[in-house]
Every structure is written in structure tokens, then in C-alpha cells.
Short mmCIF file of C-alpha atoms in Angstrom, two decimals:
data_model
loop_
_atom_site.label_atom_id
_atom_site.label_comp_id
_atom_site.label_asym_id
_atom_site.label_seq_id
_atom_site.Cartn_x
_atom_site.Cartn_y
_atom_site.Cartn_z
CA MET A 17 -28.36 -6.07 6.90
CA GLY A 18 -30.03 -4.25 9.78
CA LEU A 19 -33.58 -4.26 11.09
CA SER A 20 -34.42 -1.06 9.19
CA ASP A 21 -33.81 -2.90 5.91
CA TYR A 22 -36.65 -5.31 6.70
CA LEU A 23 -39.21 -2.78 7.94
CA PRO A 24 -40.56 -1.54 4.55
CA GLY A 25 -41.34 -5.04 3.30
CA LEU A 26 -42.75 -6.10 6.67
CA ALA A 27 -44.99 -3.03 6.61
CA VAL A 28 -46.38 -4.22 3.26
CA LEU A 29 -47.08 -7.72 4.61
CA VAL A 30 -48.86 -6.28 7.65
CA GLY A 31 -50.76 -3.64 5.67
CA VAL A 32 -52.00 -6.04 2.98
CA GLY A 33 -52.85 -8.63 5.63
CA LEU A 34 -54.97 -6.13 7.56
CA LEU A 35 -56.64 -5.05 4.32
CA ALA A 36 -57.52 -8.67 3.55
CA ARG A 37 -58.99 -9.07 7.03
CA VAL A 38 -61.15 -5.94 6.66
CA LEU A 39 -62.30 -6.81 3.13
CA ALA A 40 -63.20 -10.38 4.14
CA GLU A 41 -65.30 -9.10 7.04
CA THR A 42 -67.07 -6.28 5.20
CA VAL A 43 -66.98 -6.63 1.41
CA VAL A 44 -65.75 -9.96 0.00
CA PRO A 45 -67.36 -13.15 1.38
CA VAL A 46 -64.08 -15.08 1.27
CA ASN A 47 -61.89 -16.45 4.05
CA HIS A 48 -59.41 -13.71 4.98
CA LEU A 49 -56.40 -16.04 4.68
CA ILE A 50 -57.29 -17.01 1.12
CA LEU A 51 -57.94 -13.35 0.32
CA ALA A 52 -54.50 -12.44 1.71
CA ILE A 53 -52.91 -14.92 -0.71
CA VAL A 54 -54.97 -13.60 -3.65
CA LEU A 55 -53.96 -10.02 -2.90
CA GLY A 56 -50.36 -11.17 -2.66
CA VAL A 57 -50.57 -12.89 -6.06
CA LEU A 58 -52.01 -9.75 -7.63
CA ILE A 59 -49.28 -7.57 -6.13
CA GLY A 60 -46.50 -9.95 -7.11
CA ASN A 61 -47.65 -10.37 -10.69
CA LEU A 62 -49.13 -6.98 -11.60
CA LEU A 63 -46.65 -4.67 -9.89
CA THR A 64 -42.89 -4.32 -9.97
CA ILE A 65 -41.55 -4.98 -6.49
CA PRO A 66 -39.00 -2.30 -5.48
CA ALA A 67 -35.67 -3.61 -4.20
CA VAL A 68 -36.21 -1.85 -0.87
CA LEU A 69 -39.19 -4.11 -0.14
CA ARG A 70 -37.62 -7.45 -1.00
CA PRO A 71 -35.77 -8.16 2.30
CA GLY A 72 -38.93 -7.64 4.37
CA LEU A 73 -41.16 -9.55 1.95
CA GLY A 74 -38.71 -12.43 2.12
CA THR A 75 -39.41 -12.84 5.84
CA HIS A 76 -42.75 -14.48 5.12
CA LYS A 77 -41.16 -17.92 5.49
CA LEU A 78 -39.81 -16.94 8.91
CA LEU A 79 -43.23 -15.61 9.90
CA LEU A 80 -44.83 -18.88 8.81
CA GLU A 81 -42.36 -20.97 10.81
CA ALA A 82 -42.77 -18.66 13.81
CA GLY A 83 -46.53 -19.07 13.53
CA ILE A 84 -46.18 -22.86 13.54
CA VAL A 85 -43.94 -22.68 16.62
CA VAL A 86 -46.41 -20.42 18.45
CA MET A 87 -49.32 -22.62 17.35
CA GLY A 88 -47.83 -25.35 19.53
CA ALA A 89 -49.63 -23.64 22.43
CA ARG A 90 -52.95 -24.47 20.75
CA ILE A 91 -52.27 -28.19 20.35
CA ALA A 92 -53.08 -30.38 23.33
CA LEU A 93 -50.33 -32.84 24.17
CA GLY A 94 -52.95 -35.44 25.03
CA ASP A 95 -54.43 -35.26 21.53
CA VAL A 96 -50.98 -35.70 20.01
CA LEU A 97 -50.19 -38.69 22.19
CA ALA A 98 -53.56 -40.23 21.39
CA SER A 99 -53.19 -39.77 17.63
CA GLY A 100 -49.41 -39.75 17.35
CA LEU A 101 -48.90 -43.34 16.24
CA VAL A 102 -51.72 -43.07 13.71
CA ILE A 103 -50.26 -39.88 12.23
CA VAL A 104 -46.72 -41.29 12.10
CA GLY A 105 -47.91 -44.52 10.52
CA LEU A 106 -49.95 -42.72 7.87
CA VAL A 107 -47.11 -40.31 7.10
CA VAL A 108 -44.56 -43.10 6.63
CA VAL A 109 -46.89 -45.12 4.40
CA VAL A 110 -47.97 -42.17 2.26
CA VAL A 111 -44.45 -40.73 1.88
CA ALA A 112 -42.94 -44.11 0.95
CA PHE A 113 -45.74 -44.78 -1.53
CA GLY A 114 -45.47 -41.28 -3.00
CA ILE A 115 -41.73 -41.44 -3.61
CA LEU A 116 -41.83 -44.90 -5.19
CA PHE A 117 -44.92 -44.12 -7.28
CA VAL A 118 -43.76 -40.75 -8.64
CA GLU A 119 -40.21 -42.03 -9.27
CA THR A 120 -41.48 -45.04 -11.22
CA LEU A 121 -44.15 -43.06 -13.05
CA SER A 122 -41.73 -40.28 -14.04
CA ARG A 123 -39.01 -42.59 -15.35
CA THR A 124 -41.01 -45.34 -17.02
CA VAL A 125 -44.18 -43.65 -18.26
CA PHE A 126 -43.08 -40.07 -18.94
CA GLY A 127 -39.41 -40.73 -19.73
CA ILE A 128 -38.10 -38.04 -17.37
CA ALA A 129 -34.37 -38.06 -16.53
CA PRO A 130 -33.49 -39.87 -13.27
CA ARG A 131 -32.32 -36.85 -11.28
CA LEU A 132 -35.30 -34.70 -12.26
CA SER A 133 -37.57 -37.64 -11.42
CA SER A 134 -36.00 -37.83 -7.98
CA LEU A 135 -36.41 -34.11 -7.38
CA ILE A 136 -40.11 -34.03 -8.25
CA ALA A 137 -40.71 -37.26 -6.32
CA ALA A 138 -39.13 -35.80 -3.19
CA GLY A 139 -40.85 -32.45 -3.64
CA SER A 140 -44.31 -33.93 -4.09
CA SER A 141 -43.91 -36.54 -1.35
CA ILE A 142 -42.20 -34.61 1.49
CA CYS A 143 -42.31 -30.84 1.68
CA GLY A 144 -42.24 -29.16 -1.67
CA VAL A 145 -39.42 -26.82 -2.64
CA SER A 146 -37.56 -27.46 0.62
CA ALA A 147 -37.30 -31.14 -0.26
CA VAL A 148 -36.17 -30.34 -3.80
CA VAL A 149 -33.36 -28.15 -2.49
CA ALA A 150 -32.40 -30.64 0.22
CA VAL A 151 -32.18 -33.56 -2.22
CA ALA A 152 -30.58 -31.62 -5.09
CA GLY A 153 -27.22 -31.17 -3.39
CA GLY A 154 -26.81 -34.82 -2.50
CA ILE A 155 -27.60 -36.11 -5.99
CA LYS A 156 -25.68 -33.35 -7.85
CA ALA A 157 -28.66 -32.19 -9.88
CA ASP A 158 -27.90 -29.40 -12.34
CA GLU A 159 -29.49 -25.95 -12.22
CA ASP A 160 -31.96 -26.64 -15.03
CA GLN A 161 -33.28 -29.75 -13.30
CA ILE A 162 -33.68 -27.86 -10.01
CA ALA A 163 -35.47 -25.01 -11.78
CA TYR A 164 -37.90 -27.39 -13.53
CA ALA A 165 -38.66 -29.22 -10.29
CA VAL A 166 -39.13 -26.02 -8.27
CA ALA A 167 -41.39 -24.47 -10.91
CA THR A 168 -43.50 -27.62 -11.09
CA ILE A 169 -43.93 -27.81 -7.32
CA LEU A 170 -44.79 -24.10 -7.04
CA LEU A 171 -47.40 -24.48 -9.77
CA PHE A 172 -49.21 -27.18 -7.83
CA ASP A 173 -48.78 -25.30 -4.55
CA ALA A 174 -50.65 -22.38 -6.12
CA ILE A 175 -53.43 -24.63 -7.40
CA THR A 176 -53.96 -26.77 -4.30
CA ILE A 177 -54.25 -23.79 -1.94
CA PHE A 178 -57.63 -23.08 -3.51
CA LEU A 179 -58.58 -26.53 -4.82
CA TYR A 180 -58.34 -28.51 -1.57
CA PRO A 181 -60.77 -26.41 0.55
CA TRP A 182 -63.26 -26.46 -2.33
CA VAL A 183 -63.05 -30.25 -2.66
CA GLY A 184 -63.19 -30.66 1.11
CA HIS A 185 -66.43 -28.69 1.35
CA LEU A 186 -67.81 -30.49 -1.70
CA LEU A 187 -67.20 -33.84 0.03
CA ALA A 188 -68.29 -32.44 3.43
CA LEU A 189 -65.14 -33.79 5.06
CA PRO A 190 -64.89 -33.53 8.87
CA ASP A 191 -62.29 -31.04 10.13
CA GLN A 192 -59.83 -33.67 11.30
CA VAL A 193 -60.09 -35.69 8.10
CA PHE A 194 -59.60 -32.64 5.91
CA GLY A 195 -56.69 -31.34 7.95
CA MET A 196 -54.83 -34.64 7.94
CA TRP A 197 -55.64 -35.15 4.25
CA ALA A 198 -54.09 -31.79 3.38
CA GLY A 199 -51.12 -32.50 5.63
CA LEU A 200 -50.54 -35.89 4.03
CA SER A 201 -50.95 -35.08 0.34
CA MET A 202 -50.33 -31.39 -0.37
CA PHE A 203 -46.74 -30.37 -1.05
CA SER A 204 -45.32 -27.35 0.80
CA THR A 205 -45.89 -26.27 4.41
CA GLY A 206 -47.23 -22.80 3.55
CA PRO A 207 -50.03 -23.97 1.22
CA VAL A 208 -50.95 -26.80 3.62
CA THR A 209 -51.30 -24.31 6.47
CA ALA A 210 -53.27 -21.88 4.30
CA ALA A 211 -55.67 -24.53 2.99
CA GLY A 212 -56.16 -26.04 6.45
CA PHE A 213 -57.03 -22.78 8.19
CA ALA A 214 -59.14 -21.64 5.23
CA TYR A 215 -61.27 -24.74 5.86
CA SER A 216 -61.54 -24.25 9.63
CA ASP A 217 -59.38 -23.57 12.65
CA PRO A 218 -59.41 -27.22 13.86
CA ALA A 219 -58.64 -28.41 10.32
CA GLY A 220 -55.69 -26.06 10.20
CA GLN A 221 -54.30 -27.43 13.45
CA TRP A 222 -54.56 -31.03 12.22
CA ALA A 223 -53.04 -30.02 8.88
CA VAL A 224 -50.02 -28.40 10.53
CA LEU A 225 -49.54 -31.25 12.99
CA THR A 226 -49.60 -33.84 10.18
CA LYS A 227 -47.38 -31.75 7.90
CA VAL A 228 -44.82 -31.13 10.65
CA THR A 229 -44.61 -34.89 11.18
CA ARG A 230 -44.13 -35.38 7.46
CA ASN A 231 -41.44 -32.69 7.28
CA VAL A 232 -39.32 -34.58 9.80
CA LEU A 233 -38.60 -37.17 7.11
CA ILE A 234 -36.85 -34.66 4.84
CA GLY A 235 -33.41 -35.39 6.28
CA VAL A 236 -33.85 -39.15 6.04
CA VAL A 237 -35.02 -38.94 2.41
CA ALA A 238 -32.20 -36.54 1.45
CA ILE A 239 -29.61 -38.91 2.90
CA GLY A 240 -31.26 -41.89 1.22
CA TYR A 241 -31.11 -40.24 -2.19
CA SER A 242 -27.52 -39.16 -1.61
CA LEU A 243 -26.44 -42.71 -0.79
CA TYR A 244 -28.40 -44.13 -3.74
CA TYR A 245 -26.73 -41.86 -6.27
CA ALA A 246 -23.34 -42.26 -4.62
CA HIS A 247 -23.23 -46.03 -5.11
CA ARG A 248 -25.15 -46.59 -8.32
CA ARG A 249 -24.92 -45.63 -11.94
CA VAL A 250 -28.37 -44.22 -12.69
CA GLY A 251 -29.58 -43.82 -16.28
CA GLY A 252 -26.01 -43.83 -17.54
CA GLU A 253 -25.02 -41.03 -15.13
CA SER A 254 -22.13 -41.85 -12.84
CA ASP A 255 -21.73 -40.17 -9.49
CA ASP A 256 -18.89 -40.32 -7.02
CA THR A 257 -20.68 -38.49 -4.24
CA ALA A 258 -19.58 -39.87 -0.90
CA GLY A 259 -22.19 -40.93 1.57
CA SER A 260 -20.24 -39.54 4.51
CA GLY A 261 -21.48 -37.04 7.03
CA ALA A 262 -24.93 -38.57 7.24
CA LEU A 263 -25.72 -37.19 10.69
CA ALA A 264 -24.52 -33.71 9.76
CA GLN A 265 -26.64 -33.79 6.62
CA LEU A 266 -29.63 -35.06 8.57
CA TRP A 267 -29.45 -32.12 10.97
CA SER A 268 -28.75 -29.67 8.16
CA ASN A 269 -31.94 -30.68 6.34
CA PHE A 270 -34.05 -31.08 9.48
CA PRO A 271 -36.76 -28.37 9.79
CA LYS A 272 -35.65 -26.64 13.00
CA PHE A 273 -39.04 -25.04 13.68
CA VAL A 274 -40.40 -28.51 14.47
CA VAL A 275 -38.32 -28.48 17.67
CA GLY A 276 -39.82 -25.13 18.69
CA PHE A 277 -43.33 -26.35 17.92
CA LEU A 278 -42.91 -29.42 20.13
CA LEU A 279 -41.31 -27.40 22.94
CA VAL A 280 -44.12 -24.82 23.05
CA MET A 281 -46.74 -27.58 22.91
CA VAL A 282 -45.19 -29.38 25.89
CA LEU A 283 -44.78 -26.16 27.91
CA ALA A 284 -48.39 -25.13 27.27
CA SER A 285 -49.89 -28.57 27.91
CA THR A 286 -47.99 -29.13 31.18
CA GLY A 287 -48.91 -25.75 32.64
CA VAL A 288 -45.42 -24.26 32.59
CA LEU A 289 -46.80 -21.40 30.52
CA GLY A 290 -49.51 -19.46 32.33
CA GLY A 291 -53.03 -19.08 31.03
CA GLU A 292 -52.52 -15.51 29.81
CA ALA A 293 -49.34 -16.47 27.97
CA VAL A 294 -51.08 -19.40 26.28
CA THR A 295 -54.01 -17.20 25.23
CA SER A 296 -51.63 -14.61 23.77
CA LEU A 297 -49.74 -17.28 21.84
CA GLN A 298 -52.97 -18.77 20.52
CA ASN A 299 -54.03 -15.38 19.20
CA GLY A 300 -50.55 -14.60 17.90
CA TYR A 301 -50.18 -17.47 15.47
CA LYS A 302 -53.28 -16.41 13.54
CA TRP A 303 -51.79 -12.98 12.87
CA LEU A 304 -48.42 -14.45 11.93
CA PHE A 305 -50.11 -16.76 9.42
CA LEU A 306 -52.12 -13.86 7.96
CA PHE A 307 -49.01 -11.77 7.26
CA ALA A 308 -47.02 -14.79 6.06
CA PHE A 309 -49.71 -15.73 3.53
CA VAL A 310 -49.44 -12.31 1.87
CA GLY A 311 -45.78 -13.05 1.21
CA LEU A 312 -46.69 -16.56 0.08
CA GLY A 313 -48.97 -15.05 -2.55
CA ILE A 314 -46.36 -12.54 -3.69
CA GLN A 315 -43.84 -15.32 -4.34
CA ILE A 316 -46.26 -17.11 -6.69
CA GLN A 317 -44.91 -15.85 -10.02
CA VAL A 318 -47.03 -16.86 -13.01
CA ARG A 319 -44.27 -15.86 -15.45
CA GLU A 320 -41.77 -18.26 -13.88
CA MET A 321 -44.25 -21.12 -13.93
CA ARG A 322 -44.54 -20.89 -17.70
CA SER A 323 -41.09 -22.45 -17.99
CA THR A 324 -42.30 -25.69 -16.44
CA GLY A 325 -42.05 -28.69 -18.77
CA LEU A 326 -45.20 -30.56 -19.72
CA ARG A 327 -43.88 -33.99 -18.76
CA PRO A 328 -43.04 -33.02 -15.15
CA ILE A 329 -46.48 -31.39 -14.89
CA ALA A 330 -48.15 -34.54 -16.19
CA ALA A 331 -46.19 -36.79 -13.83
CA VAL A 332 -46.89 -34.65 -10.79
CA SER A 333 -50.57 -34.32 -11.76
CA VAL A 334 -51.03 -38.09 -11.82
CA GLY A 335 -48.96 -38.42 -8.65
CA LEU A 336 -50.99 -35.78 -6.80
CA VAL A 337 -54.35 -37.26 -7.76
CA THR A 338 -53.20 -40.76 -6.82
CA LEU A 339 -51.59 -39.66 -3.57
CA SER A 340 -54.67 -37.64 -2.62
CA ALA A 341 -56.97 -40.58 -3.29
CA VAL A 342 -54.78 -43.04 -1.39
CA SER A 343 -54.35 -40.77 1.63
CA LEU A 344 -58.06 -39.91 1.78
CA GLY A 345 -58.93 -43.58 1.48
CA LEU A 346 -56.59 -44.48 4.32
CA LEU A 347 -58.05 -41.72 6.49
CA THR A 348 -61.61 -42.91 5.97
CA VAL A 349 -60.55 -46.38 7.09
CA VAL A 350 -58.40 -45.35 10.07
CA LEU A 351 -60.46 -42.49 11.53
#
């Protein structure tokens, strides 16, 4: 597939993103990033997307990851070093609590099958759909279980994009607290980034920094689940999956854009990148996020979410509320 195949869809992302920017500044008193997502949702659900546009529209994930990499120029290395241990500690505690809580809740209270419980626990505790896909292969989940888990996660991604900024303003949370709260408790990277920057630019930076740290654990969790199901009979389901190739699986599931983010941050903070280059990068990530969020909205398909089972929704609802409360409580104590 050549570059020309991507241009029509990319043109739509750019055009709708620019429209959202203009409308937010002149007509609709809404943050332009949130408006970009809303316009995307309307397009994706009210119109039939021609096949010629799909390749370009699908690049929104790449644009988001590129934006995160470029945003590394905006993050001061000194701030990361000063807060790094706090962020890592909070991420480990919240992720471990989230997985154990949602797993136990799903199996014992809502009677959800073990593998589906594991998928929604990983998705709601690490990084959304990416975690579901990463874990699914290692535990040999079937297609129906993957579909239920993905639909459930996407449903809450769509809700929390709008709910978190509203709650944050209602509680008058400081930028750093809100950003880290979103990064610790929301599910997927795209919605976390959108909610963070919809709140404020500093909140968005803290949200991405916290979420990137959380995403690093995806490989570890995927391997852990693979080994668990390989050596135990769970809920009457036997599995002969071998736990070999742990390092290869770790790298396979590792979010590669994290490396780029750290590299750009170090280069910008140490002066290797000149002032003009840093300024250009700092402006660039905002545009990349704007265009990526249009695609994020288009992928939110209301019709597909209707297939989500009520029990997974109930389990994830309780898990999200609990995880949000725990993470916010920890932040108020630590910060």
C-alpha cells in the first residue's frame, strides 16, 4: 500500500481537525480537542465511511503515538527525575490493585468466565484494548471473549473522555493531580491524552507521562497471565501454553513509542536539540493530537458497543469507580 492510499483519509483527519479548531474558537465554547472527538463520533456513526478513506483514517493511532514522542520535547527531564519514583510507585500500586480487584470482582461477584475476567482486568488496569490484545494471545482467549472485552473497554473509553474533565473541574483539581489521576485510572492512551489536554496543557503532559509509565507494564502483565494459564487449570479450562520466549513476548508487547518519547525528552532537556527545534516540536504535538482525536472519535462505534454484555459492564463500572477513588485518594496524600 503506497502513500497515495493514505492521503484521502489523512485529508479527512486534517480537515475535520481544522474545522473543530475554527468552531471552538468562533462558534462552540468547547475545547477544540473534545470537539474534534465529537465530530469524529458523528462522522463515524451517521455516515458510511468509503473504503478509500479507511487506510488514512486508520493512521490516527500512529499520529497519536507520534504526538506522544514529539511531546517529549515539552517535558523537562528534571521534573521527571524529581517525580519519577512517585509516579512509578503509584503506577505499580494502582495497576496491581486494579488487576486483583477486577479479577476477583468479575469471577466471584459477577460470575464471569476466567479468561474474560482476565481480559477486562488487564484492559481496565493497564492500557485498554492494547492490553486486551496483548493478553489474549497468551491465555488463548476465544474470539467472542476478546470481542466482549474490547467492546466493554471502548464503551468506557468513550464515556471517560468527557466524564473525567467534567469531574475534574467540579472538584477543582490542580493540573498535576488531574493529569496523574487520568493517567492512573483511565483505560486507553488516546482517551487519557484527550481528557488531559482538554483539562489543560500541563494536565495533559502529566497525564501522558503517567500513562506512558503505566503502559510499560503491559509486557510484564501479558507474560504473567501467559505463565499463569500455562501452569494452572482455571475454572475447569486446561491450557498447555508454554511459558517460553518471555523476553521476546515482553518486547513484542512493549509500546515502542515510549522509547521515542524518552529519547526526545533527553535530547531536548540536555540541549542537544536547538531552541528552534524544541519550539517546533512543542507546537507539532498539539496538531498531531488534534488530527489523531478525530480518528479516535470515528472509531467509537455505538452499534458495536451494543453487543457488550451487562455483566462485564457492571464489573468494569465498579472497577473503574473504585480504581478512580483509590488513585485520587493516593494522589491527595502523596502530592
